[in-house]
Amino acid sequence: MKELKPQQLEFDDIQAVVLKGYGRHKEAFYLFLEIEDEVKARQWLADHADQVQDTDDHHEKAKKHDLMFSTAKNHPHAKAISEYKNCMNIAFTSPGMIKLGLHKDNVATFHDGIVSGMTTGHRQYILGDYGSSAPEHWEWGNDYNVVKNGGKIHIMLMLFAFDKPALIQYRQSFAMNFAKYGLKEVLALDGTTLHDRKEHFGFRDGISQPIVNGTDDATPDNVDNTIMAGEMILGYKNQYNMFPDSPYLSKVQGDTSYLQEAKAEQGKPNVGKLDIGRNGSYLVFRQLEQKVIEFWKNMDKKSKTKDFEDVQDPKVFLASKMVGRWPSGAPLVKCPFHDEPGYENDDSFGYQGEYNDLDANKCPLGSHLRRSNPRDAFVENPKKSLKETKKHRIIRRGRPYGAPVDPLLRPDKVIESNAKDTGRGLQFIAFNTDLNRQFEFVQETWLNNQKFRGLYNDPDPIAGVPDVMQDGNIGQFTIQKEPLRTKIDDIPRYVDVKGGAYFFLPGKNVIKFFSTLKTPETQSENSQSE
C-alpha cells in the first residue's frame, strides 16, 4: 500500500484525549454537570479553557516527564511535570450547548446523533438496546441525557490523574467552585486501570487502535493501520479524501474571531460558513456492565466436552477463541495453540498472506477481534479489504470501572468467588466524525449481525446482542476447524448497557467561542430543550 501524504494537524487546538490514551494516568473521573446559570457557566468556560489539555502541550509535558525521571528528581522541568500529572478535557451534549446559548439553528447543523440523542427508536434498534439494556433500565442517558435523580447532563468534565489520591484532590479543586459557576454535579463515574492493563473478563485491552495520519506514529512501517485524520477529527480529509460534514454557524453569534471558515467541498451547506466543528470530534459514551462471574462459569461449562479435551485450560482456550486474543493480548493468528510471552501488545498482523488465516482455523470468523476490525480479510483482495475497513474505524479511550472479582483477574478465582456479579464493567468511550458510518456501523453490521461473514446465528460473543431482533433467540458461537467446526450453543448476553450518550468534544478555540455566547431572545430558558 502506498505511503500516505502526512496531514498537518493543529495539535494545540485538538483536545489530547482524542489522540492520546493517557496511559500513565491510571485513574479517571467522568463528571456530568448540569448548567443552572448559563451566564456563570460561560464564565467557567472562559476561566478554564486554557486548562483543557491539548495534544501539543500534552506531548511536550510527556517528553519532559521522561527526561526528568531519566535524570534527577530536581529537574528544572519539575513544575511542568506536576501539571502533566493531571489532565482535563470537556465535552457537551446538544441540550448543554443550547443552554450555553448556542442558537438552535446552529445546533441543528451537528450530526443527527448529537441532535436527537442515543435513545431514539431507530438508534435503539441499531445498537441493540433491548431487554436488560433497554434505555428505560439505564442509570443515566435515558429521556435524552437525564440521570435517574432527575439531573440533566449538559457538560462532561473528564479528569485524569496518576493515582486515586491525586485524582480525588484534582476533582475537589473543581467541585468546590461548581456552585460559584452555576454548575451542579449530577453524576460521577469512575475509570481505573486493572492489573496488566486488562478489562474485567481478564483480557489485555486497548491494543487494536488505528494510527492517525499526521501524528508521530504514522510511519511507512504501519501504513496499513494508518487512517486519515478526518476519520477522527473534524476539519481534515477522511478516507474518502473529503472533508467530513462539520457543524457550522447558520446564525452568526458570539465572538467569531475564535472560528475559522469551514473546509468543505462545493455544494455542502457549510461552504463559506464559520466552522464550529474544526479540531473537534464526536464522543460516544456507553457504560457497559460486565457479567464476569457468569462469563467464566459458562466458559467452564461449555468447554467440558471432547472438543476441548486436548487443550491445557479449556475454559481459557474457549474464551480466547471468542475474544481473538489470549488473556496476555497475544493474537491467535500468531499464537494459535497457547498463550506466548512477547506478543502482549502485538497488533501487526492480518488474516491473509504471511499468517494465512482466511479459513479462520486460528482466529474464528465470529471472534470479537475479527469482527470489530476485519483488517485484510473482509474481502479476498487484501488491499481492497483494508481500504474498506479503514472507513469504519474508531479510536477507543474507555476504562474499566468497579472492583475486579479477583485482583489478578484469574478465571479460577472468579469462578470460586461469592461476589455479586454487578457493579463492574467498562466505561466505553470512542471518537469518530461520522457516528452512522463508524461507531453505529460497527455495532450493527459487524458486532450485532448474526450472519456476519456467512455465519448463521452468531452475534459477537463479547459485545454483540443475541436478542437484537427480540425473537427470543439465544446466540451461538462457531469455531472453524478441520475436518468439522465446533458450535457452542446458548451464548447469553454478558454485557448490559447501564447508560449512554453522544457528546461533542470541541477544539479549544470553540470552547472559548462558547464562553462568549449570549442566550438568544427566541431561546429563553422556558423554550429550551434541556
XYZ file of C-alpha atoms in Angstrom:
530
model
C 0.000 0.000 0.000
C 1.398 3.386 -0.959
C 2.600 5.800 1.689
C 0.114 8.428 2.846
C 0.974 12.086 2.483
C 1.196 13.464 6.054
C -1.630 15.776 7.118
C -0.804 18.917 9.080
C -2.806 18.877 12.303
C -3.406 21.793 14.661
C -2.298 19.934 17.781
C -2.528 22.998 20.019
C -6.291 23.146 19.412
C -7.109 19.408 19.491
C -8.065 18.045 22.912
C -5.423 15.458 23.820
C -7.861 12.746 24.884
C -8.603 12.038 21.199
C -5.040 11.276 20.134
C -3.505 10.309 23.489
C -4.668 7.447 25.681
C -3.315 8.962 28.933
C -1.838 5.557 29.696
C 0.253 6.843 32.594
C -2.804 8.418 34.174
C -4.188 5.334 35.868
C -7.341 6.871 37.311
C -10.184 8.933 35.873
C -13.442 10.637 36.797
C -16.197 11.484 34.337
C -18.278 14.226 35.946
C -21.654 15.012 34.396
C -22.663 18.608 35.046
C -25.955 20.452 34.781
C -25.917 24.156 33.941
C -28.116 26.041 36.406
C -26.906 29.527 35.480
C -25.729 29.886 31.884
C -24.029 33.252 32.417
C -21.874 31.897 35.218
C -21.259 28.666 33.287
C -19.936 30.618 30.320
C -17.544 32.363 32.707
C -16.416 28.932 33.918
C -15.530 28.039 30.338
C -13.647 31.286 29.897
C -11.696 30.729 33.108
C -10.847 27.096 32.389
C -10.457 26.859 28.600
C -6.670 27.219 28.768
C -6.510 24.390 31.313
C -8.003 21.951 28.820
C -5.249 19.517 27.849
C -4.390 19.929 24.172
C -2.335 17.423 22.203
C 0.688 19.665 21.660
C 1.033 20.622 25.330
C 0.499 17.036 26.492
C 3.203 15.796 24.120
C 5.723 18.343 25.393
C 4.952 17.607 29.049
C 5.268 13.871 28.427
C 8.734 14.366 26.929
C 9.797 16.473 29.915
C 8.368 13.836 32.254
C 10.513 11.140 30.653
C 13.566 13.386 30.704
C 13.145 14.257 34.369
C 12.733 10.681 35.537
C 15.684 9.545 33.474
C 17.911 12.101 35.229
C 17.171 13.707 38.593
C 14.107 14.478 40.686
C 15.058 18.160 40.968
C 14.985 18.638 37.241
C 14.120 22.200 36.087
C 11.013 20.846 34.359
C 9.522 19.704 37.686
C 6.685 22.271 37.529
C 5.655 21.082 34.079
C 5.692 17.512 35.347
C 3.366 18.341 38.230
C 0.947 19.835 35.705
C 1.303 16.763 33.494
C 0.155 14.543 36.357
C -3.375 15.882 35.954
C -5.287 16.231 32.685
C -8.711 17.727 31.992
C -10.992 17.595 28.952
C -14.529 18.854 28.258
C -17.422 17.677 26.080
C -21.027 18.849 25.613
C -24.449 17.421 24.847
C -26.699 19.327 22.468
C -29.005 20.412 25.346
C -25.862 21.678 27.036
C -24.852 23.732 24.021
C -28.367 25.171 23.797
C -28.296 26.015 27.492
C -24.977 27.842 26.974
C -26.687 29.958 24.331
C -25.800 28.307 21.032
C -28.733 29.051 18.743
C -30.933 26.075 17.952
C -30.386 26.656 14.237
C -26.653 26.243 14.858
C -27.152 23.143 16.987
C -29.216 21.703 14.138
C -26.076 21.657 11.938
C -24.497 18.952 14.142
C -24.673 15.259 13.326
C -28.155 13.863 13.889
C -26.884 11.639 16.696
C -25.785 14.701 18.641
C -29.055 16.499 17.971
C -31.524 13.679 18.638
C -29.508 11.592 21.099
C -28.688 7.909 21.545
C -32.096 6.620 22.668
C -34.353 7.202 19.658
C -36.219 4.129 18.447
C -34.052 3.958 15.355
C -30.805 4.008 17.317
C -32.144 1.607 19.914
C -32.640 -0.880 17.067
C -29.196 -0.213 15.523
C -27.342 -0.505 18.823
C -29.322 -3.459 20.115
C -30.501 -1.692 23.259
C -33.290 -4.112 24.160
C -34.235 -6.231 27.139
C -31.999 -5.607 30.132
C -30.112 -2.995 28.076
C -33.187 -1.001 27.065
C -32.920 2.730 27.846
C -35.775 2.548 30.353
C -33.447 0.498 32.579
C -30.477 2.860 32.277
C -28.999 4.708 35.233
C -28.366 7.753 33.050
C -28.811 8.959 29.491
C -32.446 7.951 29.082
C -35.100 10.564 28.280
C -32.406 12.493 26.427
C -29.462 12.828 28.769
C -31.183 12.729 32.137
C -29.940 10.768 35.153
C -32.227 8.836 37.490
C -32.196 11.577 40.112
C -33.639 13.955 37.528
C -30.456 15.904 36.839
C -29.716 16.982 33.281
C -26.438 16.208 31.535
C -25.123 19.329 29.827
C -21.345 19.036 30.205
C -18.974 16.134 30.763
C -15.802 17.064 32.626
C -13.147 14.358 32.226
C -10.380 14.292 34.825
C -7.277 12.089 34.732
C -4.514 11.577 37.305
C -1.608 9.257 38.074
C -3.288 7.719 41.134
C -6.524 7.810 43.142
C -5.468 10.281 45.874
C -4.260 12.754 43.242
C -7.480 12.296 41.284
C -9.677 12.928 44.338
C -7.743 16.093 45.097
C -7.944 17.203 41.463
C -11.699 16.610 41.402
C -12.156 18.627 44.583
C -10.312 21.589 43.065
C -13.142 21.793 40.512
C -16.087 20.688 42.648
C -15.518 23.356 45.297
C -16.311 26.025 42.707
C -19.183 24.430 40.788
C -21.886 26.385 42.635
C -19.964 29.617 42.138
C -20.042 28.994 38.390
C -23.703 27.967 38.193
C -22.939 24.267 37.759
C -24.258 21.200 39.560
C -22.636 17.780 39.511
C -25.437 15.290 38.795
C -23.376 12.124 38.335
C -19.777 10.988 38.752
C -18.454 7.858 37.051
C -15.027 6.426 37.754
C -12.492 4.863 35.439
C -9.480 2.863 36.548
C -6.637 0.678 35.330
C -6.726 -3.021 36.206
C -3.877 -5.499 36.576
C -1.695 -5.786 33.481
C -3.961 -3.303 31.631
C -6.752 -5.837 31.286
C -10.519 -5.455 31.304
C -12.752 -7.302 33.772
C -13.052 -10.509 31.746
C -9.285 -10.737 32.112
C -8.047 -9.863 28.618
C -5.492 -7.178 27.809
C -7.307 -4.239 26.236
C -6.606 -1.166 24.136
C -4.234 -2.886 21.708
C -6.043 -2.590 18.383
C -6.130 1.147 17.764
C -5.837 2.948 14.427
C -2.957 5.363 13.878
C -3.979 8.847 12.794
C -2.225 10.366 9.815
C -0.265 13.444 10.838
C 0.847 12.041 14.215
C 4.355 10.805 15.058
C 3.181 7.181 14.978
C 2.160 7.426 11.318
C 5.283 5.973 9.680
C 5.750 4.000 6.442
C 6.075 0.827 8.537
C 2.470 0.957 9.732
C 0.669 2.478 6.768
C -1.801 -0.430 6.727
C -3.108 0.683 10.128
C -2.965 4.435 9.450
C -6.179 6.307 8.743
C -6.812 9.820 7.507
C -7.210 12.372 10.290
C -10.721 13.287 9.133
C -11.974 9.931 10.399
C -11.392 11.109 13.966
C -11.058 14.899 13.851
C -13.383 17.320 12.103
C -11.823 19.754 9.645
C -9.470 17.322 7.875
C -9.882 14.985 4.917
C -11.139 11.469 5.625
C -10.754 8.076 3.912
C -12.929 9.298 1.039
C -10.467 12.176 0.518
C -13.274 14.542 1.504
C -13.915 16.783 4.478
C -16.435 15.244 6.903
C -19.642 17.166 7.500
C -18.927 19.629 10.263
C -21.277 21.827 12.333
C -21.259 25.499 11.399
C -22.779 28.865 12.218
C -26.083 29.092 10.413
C -26.846 32.170 12.516
C -23.859 34.324 13.461
C -23.395 34.830 17.197
C -20.643 35.151 19.782
C -17.026 36.198 19.227
C -16.370 34.705 15.798
C -12.658 35.558 15.934
C -12.203 32.131 17.543
C -13.617 30.354 14.478
C -12.266 29.544 11.032
C -14.093 29.237 7.749
C -15.245 25.688 7.146
C -13.329 23.451 4.775
C -15.828 21.695 2.563
C -16.479 20.578 -0.991
C -18.665 22.727 -3.227
C -22.348 22.048 -2.700
C -22.043 21.334 1.013
C -24.240 23.580 3.230
C -21.257 24.763 5.289
C -19.303 26.227 2.340
C -18.309 29.777 3.290
C -19.659 29.359 6.825
C -17.750 29.567 10.109
C -16.812 26.119 11.408
C -17.847 25.061 14.928
C -16.501 21.544 14.480
C -12.893 22.184 13.457
C -10.432 20.189 15.567
C -13.328 18.598 17.428
C -14.752 15.094 17.421
C -17.920 13.197 18.279
C -17.620 11.245 21.520
C -19.549 8.035 22.197
C -20.009 7.124 25.859
C -21.571 3.794 26.880
C -21.458 2.446 30.420
C -21.222 -1.322 29.927
C -21.703 -3.634 32.902
C -19.889 -6.966 32.517
C -21.233 -10.205 33.981
C -17.798 -11.525 34.798
C -18.710 -14.483 37.020
C -21.428 -15.676 34.644
C -18.996 -15.379 31.733
C -16.309 -17.581 33.279
C -18.768 -20.109 34.700
C -20.235 -20.520 31.226
C -16.780 -20.814 29.666
C -16.014 -23.556 32.167
C -19.303 -25.342 31.498
C -19.242 -25.027 27.700
C -15.634 -26.212 27.394
C -16.162 -29.528 29.217
C -16.613 -31.501 26.007
C -14.409 -33.716 23.870
C -13.801 -30.770 21.527
C -11.533 -29.206 24.159
C -10.030 -32.274 25.815
C -6.607 -31.790 24.200
C -6.019 -28.200 25.331
C -4.282 -27.132 28.545
C -7.036 -24.940 30.011
C -10.281 -25.487 28.084
C -12.211 -22.540 29.533
C -9.399 -20.062 28.741
C -8.997 -21.595 25.280
C -12.714 -21.150 24.521
C -12.795 -17.605 25.910
C -9.709 -16.705 23.858
C -11.376 -18.042 20.728
C -14.303 -15.719 21.415
C -12.068 -12.713 22.029
C -9.497 -13.411 19.289
C -6.580 -12.911 21.678
C -5.187 -14.735 24.684
C -5.527 -13.059 28.093
C -1.999 -11.611 27.726
C -3.069 -9.900 24.493
C -1.240 -12.289 22.179
C -3.262 -12.660 18.935
C -4.498 -16.129 17.987
C -3.300 -15.579 14.434
C 0.299 -15.624 15.697
C -0.212 -17.892 18.714
C -2.997 -20.306 17.735
C -2.402 -23.072 20.295
C -1.401 -21.408 23.553
C -0.575 -18.054 25.097
C 3.011 -16.955 24.447
C 5.135 -14.191 26.004
C 6.358 -11.305 23.869
C 3.129 -10.781 21.916
C 1.090 -8.879 24.513
C 0.948 -5.626 22.520
C 1.165 -7.158 19.064
C -1.180 -5.613 16.520
C 0.969 -6.105 13.398
C -0.875 -8.859 11.588
C -3.525 -9.618 9.023
C -5.502 -12.698 8.051
C -4.059 -13.183 4.572
C -0.517 -13.570 3.277
C 2.061 -14.482 5.927
C -0.429 -15.571 8.591
C -2.788 -17.355 6.189
C -5.967 -17.467 8.228
C -8.692 -16.753 5.681
C -10.270 -20.073 6.655
C -10.339 -18.829 10.286
C -8.896 -22.016 11.738
C -6.722 -19.886 14.023
C -8.950 -16.902 14.826
C -12.685 -17.650 14.382
C -14.749 -15.552 11.985
C -17.111 -14.593 14.790
C -14.473 -13.583 17.333
C -14.655 -10.085 18.762
C -11.234 -9.134 17.385
C -12.045 -10.239 13.851
C -15.465 -8.590 13.784
C -14.535 -5.235 15.322
C -11.669 -4.806 12.839
C -11.729 -7.254 9.883
C -8.407 -5.883 8.614
C -7.434 -7.505 5.295
C -9.956 -10.361 5.412
C -13.196 -8.535 4.750
C -12.927 -9.452 1.073
C -10.432 -11.714 -0.697
C -8.449 -8.780 -2.072
C -6.400 -7.694 0.997
C -5.718 -4.141 -0.249
C -9.382 -3.568 -1.027
C -10.349 -5.037 2.344
C -8.002 -2.698 4.223
C -9.340 0.249 2.238
C -12.931 -0.598 3.141
C -12.200 -1.442 6.772
C -10.489 1.914 7.331
C -13.782 3.666 6.602
C -15.292 2.216 9.772
C -12.569 2.592 12.406
C -12.954 4.323 15.766
C -10.487 5.349 18.468
C -11.348 3.875 21.872
C -10.444 5.725 25.076
C -12.533 3.836 27.618
C -11.521 2.433 31.000
C -12.737 -0.288 33.356
C -14.798 0.711 36.375
C -15.552 -1.048 39.629
C -13.536 -3.506 41.717
C -12.439 -6.699 39.942
C -13.795 -10.020 41.181
C -10.171 -11.096 41.627
C -7.342 -8.523 41.738
C -5.264 -10.602 39.300
C -8.306 -11.452 37.135
C -7.693 -15.207 37.382
C -10.572 -17.255 35.903
C -10.423 -19.989 38.579
C -10.656 -17.413 41.357
C -13.535 -15.681 39.576
C -15.484 -18.942 39.314
C -14.947 -19.659 43.019
C -15.994 -16.165 44.077
C -19.148 -15.385 46.047
C -19.073 -11.723 44.971
C -22.061 -10.072 43.354
C -21.903 -10.133 39.564
C -22.756 -6.432 39.258
C -21.111 -3.049 39.643
C -18.144 -3.560 37.329
C -17.561 -3.114 33.650
C -16.239 -0.742 31.039
C -16.740 2.976 30.543
C -16.703 2.647 26.757
C -15.568 5.869 25.087
C -14.927 6.219 21.375
C -14.165 9.041 18.960
C -15.208 9.430 15.320
C -16.504 12.080 12.928
C -19.433 10.145 11.455
C -21.500 8.294 14.043
C -23.511 6.430 11.393
C -20.608 5.235 9.262
C -18.240 4.448 12.103
C -19.476 3.582 15.606
C -23.062 2.665 14.690
C -21.990 0.718 11.602
C -19.523 -1.351 13.615
C -22.121 -2.096 16.285
C -24.946 -3.017 13.916
C -23.221 -4.527 10.884
C -20.200 -6.193 12.413
C -20.963 -6.904 16.090
C -24.726 -7.489 16.235
C -25.035 -9.082 12.793
C -25.794 -12.755 13.434
C -24.909 -13.656 9.844
C -21.545 -11.887 9.716
C -19.214 -13.464 7.128
C -21.607 -16.314 6.339
C -22.358 -17.290 9.919
C -25.930 -18.218 10.833
C -26.875 -17.230 14.373
C -23.613 -15.800 15.689
C -23.580 -12.264 17.106
C -20.327 -11.056 18.623
C -19.947 -13.307 21.719
C -18.445 -10.478 23.789
C -20.109 -7.228 22.680
C -22.918 -8.397 20.414
C -26.618 -8.672 21.123
C -28.168 -12.141 20.688
C -31.715 -10.824 21.179
C -31.373 -7.815 18.886
C -34.444 -8.922 16.891
C -36.448 -9.596 20.066
C -37.291 -13.078 18.767
C -36.155 -14.998 21.833
C -33.045 -16.247 20.042
C -30.005 -17.049 22.141
C -26.791 -16.694 20.195
C -24.262 -19.321 19.292
C -20.528 -19.245 18.622
C -18.840 -21.178 15.838
C -15.214 -22.305 15.918
C -13.904 -23.089 12.436
C -11.580 -26.114 12.244
C -10.828 -29.186 10.131
C -12.487 -31.520 9.479
C -15.567 -30.292 11.372
C -16.407 -26.989 13.018
C -17.494 -26.728 16.649
C -20.666 -24.881 17.629
C -21.231 -23.554 21.117
C -24.943 -23.006 21.715
C -26.861 -20.767 24.119
C -24.449 -17.858 24.384
C -26.228 -15.221 26.515
C -25.536 -11.519 26.701
C -22.568 -10.960 29.002
C -22.652 -7.162 28.771
C -25.526 -4.825 29.691
C -25.776 -1.129 28.897
C -26.315 0.989 32.011
C -26.203 4.397 30.382
C -25.049 6.246 27.313
C -24.942 9.487 25.376
C -23.372 11.201 22.390
C -21.218 14.259 23.105
C -19.457 16.895 21.061
C -15.823 17.321 22.083
C -14.788 20.690 20.580
C -11.422 22.206 19.826
C -10.089 24.592 22.481
C -10.906 27.677 20.400
C -14.527 26.569 20.121
C -14.688 26.186 23.913
C -13.574 29.814 24.113
C -16.177 30.715 21.486
C -18.869 29.027 23.619
C -17.813 31.233 26.544
C -18.739 34.356 24.519
C -22.300 33.302 23.683
C -25.446 35.014 24.856
C -28.787 33.264 25.093
C -30.893 34.328 22.066
C -34.175 36.055 22.924
C -36.057 33.415 20.956
C -34.326 30.725 23.002
C -35.295 31.637 26.549
C -34.959 29.134 29.354
C -38.612 28.125 29.112
C -38.285 27.258 25.442
C -35.040 25.300 25.616
C -34.908 21.536 25.166
C -32.727 20.873 28.163
